[in-house]
């Protein structure tokens, strides 16, 4: 069974640009969540999509957005990049088994803003 | 709100030593609890989980018991190997309408020397 696939693995962008990150969840998983990981703030929840609808959102500015497609693949977009957006962005694919949830993470996309 | 507190690292051990990483949480209701591990340059891997009080999660020699009375979920391993060097994250899931929203601790770096 294939795991969570995130593309690209590495990205370098200039301040003011925008970027789109992609996540393909585990087959059959309908929930995709995004996290930002930085040395200073740790792991912070961005948002969760379930069956193409955003159902939870973290405390991030509107420059951070996402969407989910009918095949459960998800994209995350960051507009007007700032230096502080440099981080590892992790995608988690989640399911519910026997009443309990489990989240499985991809390897992440390392975004560097210069 | 929900929160997870784990001991600060780095924790430096010799091979075959006993490892304990303390984790306590604050949450309403009955959260599920998880330990994730992150190796350098990688995403998060689910190490073990527990979904109700007194449950013991175990995997690859690691164990953690869900203690509701002390709101704790400490991670232990009896004999560590150099390959256990990584960052360990304690996390909780407490939102009924979310499968992928996790609250993480700050992470504890473990360094095992030969």
CSV table of C-alpha atoms in Angstrom, one decimal:
chain,number,residue,atom,x,y,z
A,1,UNK,CA,0.0,0.0,0.0
A,2,UNK,CA,1.5,3.3,-1.1
A,3,UNK,CA,2.1,5.9,1.6
A,4,UNK,CA,1.5,9.6,1.6
A,5,UNK,CA,3.2,11.3,-1.3
A,6,UNK,CA,4.2,15.0,-1.2
A,7,UNK,CA,5.6,16.9,-4.1
A,8,UNK,CA,7.9,18.6,-4.5
A,9,UNK,CA,10.4,17.6,-1.8
A,10,UNK,CA,12.3,20.8,-2.0
A,11,UNK,CA,11.4,24.3,-3.2
A,12,UNK,CA,13.1,27.6,-3.2
A,13,UNK,CA,11.0,30.7,-3.8
A,14,UNK,CA,11.5,34.5,-3.6
A,15,UNK,CA,9.6,36.8,-1.3
A,16,UNK,CA,6.4,37.9,-2.8
A,17,UNK,CA,5.9,34.9,-5.0
A,18,UNK,CA,3.3,32.2,-4.5
A,19,UNK,CA,3.7,28.5,-4.2
A,20,UNK,CA,1.6,25.4,-4.5
A,21,UNK,CA,2.3,22.1,-2.7
A,22,UNK,CA,0.7,18.8,-3.5
A,23,UNK,CA,-0.3,15.8,-1.4
A,24,UNK,CA,-1.6,12.5,-2.5
A,25,UNK,CA,-3.1,10.6,0.5
A,26,UNK,CA,-3.2,6.9,1.1
A,27,UNK,CA,-5.8,5.2,-1.0
A,28,UNK,CA,-9.2,5.2,0.7
A,29,UNK,CA,-8.3,8.0,3.1
A,30,UNK,CA,-10.7,10.9,2.8
A,31,UNK,CA,-9.1,13.3,5.3
A,32,UNK,CA,-6.0,15.3,4.5
A,33,UNK,CA,-4.5,17.7,6.9
A,34,UNK,CA,-1.6,20.2,6.5
A,35,UNK,CA,1.0,21.2,9.1
A,36,UNK,CA,3.8,23.7,9.2
A,37,UNK,CA,7.0,22.7,11.1
A,38,UNK,CA,9.6,25.3,12.1
A,39,UNK,CA,12.3,25.2,14.7
A,40,UNK,CA,10.8,28.1,16.6
A,41,UNK,CA,7.1,27.2,16.5
A,42,UNK,CA,7.2,23.4,16.2
A,43,UNK,CA,4.4,21.6,14.5
A,44,UNK,CA,1.4,23.8,13.8
A,45,UNK,CA,-1.9,22.7,12.3
A,46,UNK,CA,-2.9,24.6,9.1
A,47,UNK,CA,-6.1,23.0,8.0
A,48,UNK,CA,-8.0,19.8,7.3
A,49,UNK,CA,-10.0,18.8,4.3
A,50,UNK,CA,-12.5,16.0,4.2
A,51,UNK,CA,-14.4,15.0,1.1
A,52,UNK,CA,-13.4,18.2,-0.6
A,53,UNK,CA,-14.6,20.5,2.2
A,54,UNK,CA,-12.4,22.3,4.7
A,55,UNK,CA,-13.7,21.3,8.1
A,56,UNK,CA,-11.0,22.7,10.4
A,57,UNK,CA,-8.6,25.6,10.2
A,58,UNK,CA,-5.7,26.6,12.3
A,59,UNK,CA,-4.6,30.1,13.2
A,60,UNK,CA,-2.8,31.2,10.0
A,61,UNK,CA,-3.4,34.2,7.8
A,62,UNK,CA,-5.5,34.1,4.7
A,63,UNK,CA,-2.4,33.8,2.5
A,64,UNK,CA,-2.5,30.1,3.3
A,65,UNK,CA,-5.2,28.2,1.5
A,66,UNK,CA,-5.9,24.8,0.3
A,67,UNK,CA,-8.3,22.6,-1.5
A,68,UNK,CA,-9.1,18.9,-2.0
A,69,UNK,CA,-10.1,17.2,-5.2
A,70,UNK,CA,-12.6,14.4,-5.7
A,71,UNK,CA,-9.8,11.8,-5.6
A,72,UNK,CA,-8.8,13.1,-2.2
A,73,UNK,CA,-5.6,14.6,-3.4
A,74,UNK,CA,-4.9,18.0,-1.8
A,75,UNK,CA,-3.0,21.1,-2.7
A,76,UNK,CA,-1.9,23.9,-0.4
A,77,UNK,CA,-1.2,27.4,-1.7
A,78,UNK,CA,0.8,30.2,0.0
A,79,UNK,CA,0.6,33.6,-1.7
A,80,UNK,CA,2.8,36.6,-1.2
A,81,UNK,CA,5.5,34.6,0.4
A,82,UNK,CA,7.4,36.0,3.4
A,83,UNK,CA,10.8,34.9,4.8
A,84,UNK,CA,9.0,33.5,7.8
A,85,UNK,CA,7.1,31.0,5.6
A,86,UNK,CA,10.3,29.0,5.3
A,87,UNK,CA,9.4,25.7,6.8
A,88,UNK,CA,8.8,22.0,6.4
A,89,UNK,CA,5.2,21.5,5.3
A,90,UNK,CA,3.8,18.2,6.2
A,91,UNK,CA,0.7,16.5,4.9
A,92,UNK,CA,-1.2,13.9,6.9
A,93,UNK,CA,-3.6,11.4,5.5
A,94,UNK,CA,-6.2,10.2,8.0
A,95,UNK,CA,-8.7,7.5,8.4
A,96,UNK,CA,-10.9,6.0,11.1
A,97,UNK,CA,-10.6,2.3,12.1
A,98,UNK,CA,-12.8,0.7,14.7
A,99,UNK,CA,-13.9,4.1,15.9
A,100,UNK,CA,-10.4,5.5,16.3
A,101,UNK,CA,-8.5,7.8,14.0
A,102,UNK,CA,-5.0,7.5,12.7
A,103,UNK,CA,-2.9,10.0,10.9
A,104,UNK,CA,-0.1,9.1,8.5
A,105,UNK,CA,2.4,11.7,7.4
A,106,UNK,CA,4.3,12.3,4.2
A,107,UNK,CA,8.0,13.2,4.0
A,108,UNK,CA,7.2,16.8,3.7
A,109,UNK,CA,8.0,19.7,1.4
A,110,UNK,CA,10.9,21.8,2.5
A,111,UNK,CA,10.1,25.4,1.4
A,112,UNK,CA,12.9,28.0,1.5
A,113,UNK,CA,11.9,31.6,0.9
A,114,UNK,CA,14.8,33.9,0.0
B,1,UNK,CA,-7.5,24.7,25.0
B,2,UNK,CA,-5.7,21.4,24.4
B,3,UNK,CA,-2.0,21.2,25.0
B,4,UNK,CA,0.8,18.7,25.2
B,5,UNK,CA,4.0,19.2,27.2
B,6,UNK,CA,7.0,16.9,26.8
B,7,UNK,CA,10.4,17.0,28.4
B,8,UNK,CA,13.0,19.1,26.7
B,9,UNK,CA,16.0,17.5,25.0
B,10,UNK,CA,18.4,16.6,23.8
B,11,UNK,CA,18.4,13.4,25.7
B,12,UNK,CA,21.8,11.7,25.3
B,13,UNK,CA,22.1,8.0,26.1
B,14,UNK,CA,24.5,5.2,25.6
B,15,UNK,CA,23.5,2.2,23.5
B,16,UNK,CA,21.4,-0.4,25.6
B,17,UNK,CA,20.4,2.3,28.1
B,18,UNK,CA,16.8,2.7,29.3
B,19,UNK,CA,14.9,5.6,27.7
B,20,UNK,CA,12.0,7.6,29.2
B,21,UNK,CA,10.5,10.6,27.6
B,22,UNK,CA,7.8,12.3,29.7
B,23,UNK,CA,4.6,13.6,28.2
B,24,UNK,CA,1.6,15.2,29.9
B,25,UNK,CA,-1.5,16.7,28.3
B,26,UNK,CA,-4.4,19.0,28.9
B,27,UNK,CA,-7.6,18.2,27.1
B,28,UNK,CA,-11.3,18.2,27.5
B,29,UNK,CA,-13.0,14.8,27.2
B,30,UNK,CA,-11.1,11.7,26.3
B,31,UNK,CA,-8.4,12.3,23.7
B,32,UNK,CA,-6.5,9.7,21.8
B,33,UNK,CA,-2.8,9.9,22.4
B,34,UNK,CA,0.1,9.2,20.0
B,35,UNK,CA,3.8,9.1,19.8
B,36,UNK,CA,5.4,10.0,16.5
B,37,UNK,CA,9.1,9.8,15.5
B,38,UNK,CA,10.9,11.9,13.0
B,39,UNK,CA,14.3,10.9,11.6
B,40,UNK,CA,16.6,13.6,10.1
B,41,UNK,CA,15.2,14.9,6.8
B,42,UNK,CA,12.0,12.8,7.0
B,43,UNK,CA,8.4,13.2,7.9
B,44,UNK,CA,6.6,11.9,11.0
B,45,UNK,CA,6.1,8.2,11.5
B,46,UNK,CA,3.4,6.9,13.8
B,47,UNK,CA,5.2,4.9,16.6
B,48,UNK,CA,2.3,3.9,18.8
B,49,UNK,CA,-1.1,5.1,20.1
B,50,UNK,CA,-3.6,4.6,22.8
B,51,UNK,CA,-7.2,5.5,22.7
B,52,UNK,CA,-8.6,5.1,26.2
B,53,UNK,CA,-7.4,5.2,29.8
B,54,UNK,CA,-5.1,2.4,30.8
B,55,UNK,CA,-4.5,1.4,27.2
B,56,UNK,CA,-0.8,0.5,26.5
B,57,UNK,CA,0.5,1.2,23.1
B,58,UNK,CA,3.6,-0.7,21.9
B,59,UNK,CA,5.8,-1.0,18.9
B,60,UNK,CA,9.4,-1.8,18.1
B,61,UNK,CA,10.3,-2.1,21.8
B,62,UNK,CA,8.7,1.2,22.7
B,63,UNK,CA,5.8,1.4,25.1
B,64,UNK,CA,3.5,4.1,26.5
B,65,UNK,CA,0.5,3.8,28.9
B,66,UNK,CA,-2.4,6.2,28.8
B,67,UNK,CA,-2.8,7.4,32.4
B,68,UNK,CA,-5.9,9.5,32.8
B,69,UNK,CA,-5.4,10.1,36.5
B,70,UNK,CA,-2.0,11.8,35.9
B,71,UNK,CA,-2.9,13.0,32.3
B,72,UNK,CA,0.3,11.4,31.1
B,73,UNK,CA,1.6,9.2,28.3
B,74,UNK,CA,5.3,8.6,28.9
B,75,UNK,CA,7.3,6.8,26.3
B,76,UNK,CA,9.7,4.1,27.4
B,77,UNK,CA,12.2,1.7,25.8
B,78,UNK,CA,14.2,-0.8,27.7
B,79,UNK,CA,17.3,-0.9,25.6
B,80,UNK,CA,18.0,1.8,23.0
B,81,UNK,CA,20.0,1.4,19.8
B,82,UNK,CA,21.9,4.0,17.8
B,83,UNK,CA,19.2,3.7,15.2
B,84,UNK,CA,16.7,5.1,17.7
B,85,UNK,CA,18.4,8.5,17.5
B,86,UNK,CA,15.6,10.8,16.3
B,87,UNK,CA,13.1,13.4,17.5
B,88,UNK,CA,10.1,12.1,19.3
B,89,UNK,CA,6.7,13.9,19.4
B,90,UNK,CA,3.8,13.3,21.8
B,91,UNK,CA,0.5,14.2,20.3
B,92,UNK,CA,-3.2,14.2,21.1
B,93,UNK,CA,-6.4,14.1,19.1
B,94,UNK,CA,-9.4,15.5,20.9
B,95,UNK,CA,-11.7,16.9,18.3
B,96,UNK,CA,-14.7,14.8,17.5
B,97,UNK,CA,-15.2,16.3,14.1
B,98,UNK,CA,-11.6,15.9,13.0
B,99,UNK,CA,-9.6,12.9,11.9
B,100,UNK,CA,-6.4,14.8,11.2
B,101,UNK,CA,-6.1,17.6,13.7
B,102,UNK,CA,-3.4,16.8,16.2
B,103,UNK,CA,-1.9,18.9,19.0
B,104,UNK,CA,1.8,18.2,19.2
B,105,UNK,CA,4.3,18.6,22.0
B,106,UNK,CA,7.6,20.5,21.2
B,107,UNK,CA,9.5,17.3,20.5
B,108,UNK,CA,12.3,15.6,22.3
B,109,UNK,CA,15.6,14.9,20.5
B,110,UNK,CA,17.2,11.6,21.5
B,111,UNK,CA,20.8,10.9,20.7
B,112,UNK,CA,22.1,7.4,21.3
B,113,UNK,CA,25.9,6.9,21.2
B,114,UNK,CA,27.7,3.6,20.6
